[in-house]
Amino acid sequence: MTSSASSSPLWIFGYGSLIWRADFAFVEQRPAYIRDFSRRFWQGSSDHRGMPGAPGRVVTLIEDLEACCAGMAYRIDPKLTSTVLAGLDHREQGGYDQLQLPIHFSPTEVVTGLTYYANPRNSSFLGEAPVDSIARQIVDSTGPSGPNSEYVLELDSALREINRVLAQDTDSHVAAIATAVRQLLSTAIP
Ligand code: SIN
């Protein structure tokens, strides 16, 4: 994990919990997207949405030429860059590294920023599984940050609004898992 500080404004791109739980200081937030990555529930979480030995599932980015992944971009006050990055490095320590990349607000408005990316070589990576198995694991998982199902449902709802603003299709992977999670929750025996 690396930290970087700079005197120019830093943009951070969130595509998972950073969309709907931005617990850091920012001066501006804007719906945005990145190219050539898909969002997938392929990263294990033992520190936020699961426990050691019983990980939940959270999203990471998978390289996918021509794909487009919508999220939220945050502009950070240059005076607070080090503080914000230190907090995010700590929050995202379960397998995520910083990745610099272009962040698009529209086809013609692009800034360089950073995101947190869990590459498939990290020890918490779980990888692909059928939608039903991912949903089952999520419904059965909870961790210090709360139920894994909350993560999915908050993300699905935030993405629907972002994609509406960006006039893009909703994320079909997240939507399919959210539908399966809702189904399992509605049939769960109390
Ligand atoms: C992000 O939100 O951008 C990183 C993944 C996560 O914390 O859910």
Coordinates of C-alpha atoms and ligand atoms in Angstrom, one line a residue:
M1 CA 0.0 0.0 0.0
T2 CA 1.4 3.4 -0.9
S3 CA 0.3 6.9 0.1
S4 CA 0.9 10.0 -2.0
A5 CA 0.5 13.7 -1.3
S6 CA 0.4 16.5 -3.8
S7 CA -0.4 20.3 -3.9
S8 CA -2.9 19.9 -6.8
P9 CA -6.4 18.8 -6.0
L10 CA -6.8 15.1 -5.7
W11 CA -9.8 13.3 -7.2
I12 CA -10.8 9.9 -5.6
F13 CA -13.1 7.6 -7.5
G14 CA -15.4 5.3 -5.4
Y15 CA -17.2 2.4 -7.0
G16 CA -18.3 0.4 -3.8
S17 CA -18.8 1.5 -0.2
L18 CA -17.0 4.8 -1.0
I19 CA -20.1 5.8 -3.1
W20 CA -22.6 5.6 -0.2
R21 CA -20.4 5.8 2.9
A22 CA -17.9 8.6 2.2
D23 CA -16.6 9.2 5.7
F24 CA -13.8 11.5 4.7
A25 CA -13.6 15.3 4.0
F26 CA -14.2 16.4 0.4
V27 CA -15.0 19.7 -1.2
E28 CA -17.1 18.4 -4.2
Q29 CA -18.6 15.1 -5.3
R30 CA -19.7 14.2 -8.9
P31 CA -21.1 11.1 -10.6
A32 CA -18.4 9.8 -12.8
Y33 CA -17.2 6.6 -14.6
I34 CA -14.0 4.8 -15.4
R35 CA -13.3 2.8 -18.6
D36 CA -12.0 -0.7 -19.2
F37 CA -13.0 -2.1 -15.8
S38 CA -16.1 -4.0 -14.6
R39 CA -17.3 -4.0 -11.0
R40 CA -17.5 -7.5 -9.5
F41 CA -18.3 -9.0 -6.0
W42 CA -15.1 -11.0 -6.2
Q43 CA -13.2 -9.6 -3.2
G44 CA -13.5 -11.3 0.2
S45 CA -14.0 -9.1 3.3
S46 CA -12.9 -10.3 6.7
D47 CA -12.5 -6.9 8.2
H48 CA -15.7 -5.0 7.2
R49 CA -18.5 -7.3 6.0
G50 CA -17.4 -10.7 7.2
M51 CA -15.1 -12.3 9.8
P52 CA -11.7 -14.1 9.6
G53 CA -12.6 -17.6 8.3
A54 CA -16.0 -16.4 7.2
P55 CA -15.5 -13.6 4.7
G56 CA -18.3 -11.6 3.1
R57 CA -18.1 -10.4 -0.5
V58 CA -17.4 -6.8 -1.6
V59 CA -16.6 -5.3 -4.9
T60 CA -13.4 -4.9 -6.8
L61 CA -12.5 -3.9 -10.4
I62 CA -11.8 -6.5 -13.0
E63 CA -10.0 -5.4 -16.2
D64 CA -12.5 -5.6 -19.0
L65 CA -11.7 -3.8 -22.2
E66 CA -14.6 -1.6 -23.5
A67 CA -16.5 -1.9 -20.1
C68 CA -17.6 1.2 -18.2
C69 CA -17.9 1.3 -14.4
A70 CA -19.9 4.2 -12.8
G71 CA -19.3 5.6 -9.4
M72 CA -18.7 8.8 -7.5
A73 CA -15.7 11.1 -7.7
Y74 CA -14.6 13.2 -4.8
R75 CA -12.4 16.3 -5.0
I76 CA -10.1 16.6 -1.9
D77 CA -8.8 19.8 -0.5
P78 CA -5.0 19.8 -1.2
K79 CA -4.4 20.7 2.5
L80 CA -6.1 17.5 3.5
T81 CA -4.7 15.1 0.9
S82 CA -2.4 13.2 3.3
T83 CA -5.0 12.9 6.1
V84 CA -7.7 11.7 3.7
L85 CA -5.4 9.1 2.0
A86 CA -4.1 7.9 5.4
G87 CA -7.7 7.3 6.4
L88 CA -8.6 5.5 3.2
D89 CA -5.4 3.4 3.2
H90 CA -6.5 2.2 6.6
R91 CA -10.2 1.6 5.6
E92 CA -9.2 -0.2 2.4
Q93 CA -6.4 -2.3 3.9
G94 CA -8.1 -5.6 3.3
G95 CA -6.4 -6.2 0.0
Y96 CA -6.8 -2.9 -1.8
D97 CA -4.0 -0.8 -3.3
Q98 CA -4.2 2.7 -4.8
L99 CA -4.5 2.8 -8.6
Q100 CA -4.1 6.0 -10.7
L101 CA -6.5 6.2 -13.7
P102 CA -8.6 8.6 -15.8
I103 CA -11.9 9.5 -14.3
H104 CA -14.6 10.6 -16.8
F105 CA -17.4 13.1 -16.0
S106 CA -18.5 13.0 -19.6
P107 CA -16.9 11.8 -22.9
T108 CA -14.9 15.1 -23.1
E109 CA -14.3 16.0 -19.4
V110 CA -11.6 13.8 -17.8
V111 CA -9.4 14.1 -14.8
T112 CA -6.6 11.9 -13.4
G113 CA -7.4 10.5 -10.0
L114 CA -7.1 7.5 -7.9
T115 CA -9.2 4.6 -6.8
Y116 CA -8.7 1.5 -4.5
Y117 CA -8.4 -1.7 -6.4
A118 CA -8.1 -5.3 -5.1
N119 CA -6.1 -7.1 -7.7
P120 CA -6.6 -10.9 -8.1
R121 CA -3.3 -11.7 -6.5
N122 CA -4.3 -10.4 -3.0
S123 CA -4.8 -13.0 -0.4
S124 CA -8.5 -12.1 0.2
F125 CA -9.5 -12.4 -3.4
L126 CA -12.3 -15.0 -3.9
G127 CA -13.1 -14.7 -7.6
E128 CA -16.0 -15.6 -9.7
A129 CA -19.0 -17.7 -8.5
P130 CA -22.6 -18.1 -9.6
V131 CA -25.0 -15.3 -8.6
D132 CA -26.9 -17.5 -6.2
S133 CA -23.8 -18.6 -4.3
I134 CA -22.5 -15.0 -4.1
A135 CA -25.9 -13.9 -2.8
R136 CA -26.1 -16.8 -0.2
Q137 CA -22.6 -16.0 1.1
I138 CA -23.6 -12.3 1.4
V139 CA -26.8 -13.0 3.3
D140 CA -24.9 -15.3 5.7
S141 CA -22.1 -12.7 6.3
T142 CA -21.8 -9.8 8.7
G143 CA -18.8 -8.0 10.1
P144 CA -17.7 -4.9 12.1
S145 CA -19.2 -2.5 9.5
G146 CA -22.5 -4.3 9.5
P147 CA -24.4 -6.9 7.4
N148 CA -23.0 -7.7 4.0
S149 CA -26.5 -7.5 2.6
E150 CA -26.7 -3.8 3.6
Y151 CA -23.6 -3.2 1.5
V152 CA -25.2 -4.7 -1.6
L153 CA -28.6 -3.0 -1.2
E154 CA -27.0 0.4 -0.5
L155 CA -24.7 0.0 -3.5
D156 CA -27.5 -1.1 -5.8
S157 CA -29.7 1.9 -4.8
A158 CA -26.9 4.5 -5.1
L159 CA -25.8 3.1 -8.5
R160 CA -29.4 3.4 -9.9
E161 CA -29.3 7.1 -9.1
I162 CA -25.8 7.6 -10.5
N163 CA -26.6 5.8 -13.7
R164 CA -29.8 7.8 -14.0
V165 CA -27.8 11.1 -13.8
L166 CA -25.1 9.8 -16.2
A167 CA -27.8 8.4 -18.5
Q168 CA -26.1 5.0 -18.4
D169 CA -27.5 1.5 -18.1
T170 CA -27.6 0.2 -14.5
D171 CA -24.9 -2.3 -13.4
S172 CA -26.4 -5.7 -14.3
H173 CA -24.0 -7.7 -12.0
V174 CA -24.8 -5.6 -9.0
A175 CA -28.5 -5.6 -9.8
A176 CA -28.6 -9.4 -10.2
I177 CA -26.9 -9.9 -6.9
A178 CA -29.2 -7.4 -5.2
T179 CA -32.3 -9.1 -6.6
A180 CA -31.0 -12.5 -5.3
V181 CA -30.1 -11.0 -1.9
R182 CA -33.6 -9.4 -1.6
Q183 CA -35.2 -12.8 -2.5
L184 CA -33.2 -14.7 0.1
L185 CA -33.9 -12.0 2.8
S186 CA -37.6 -12.1 2.1
T187 CA -37.7 -15.9 2.5
A188 CA -35.5 -16.1 5.6
I189 CA -37.0 -17.6 8.7
P190 CA -36.8 -15.0 11.5
Ligands
SIN1 C1 -14.6 1.7 -3.3 O1 -15.7 1.8 -2.7 O2 -14.3 2.4 -4.2 C2 -13.7 0.5 -2.9 C3 -14.3 -0.7 -2.6 C4 -15.1 -0.7 -1.3 O3 -14.6 -0.2 -0.3 O4 -16.3 -1.1 -1.3

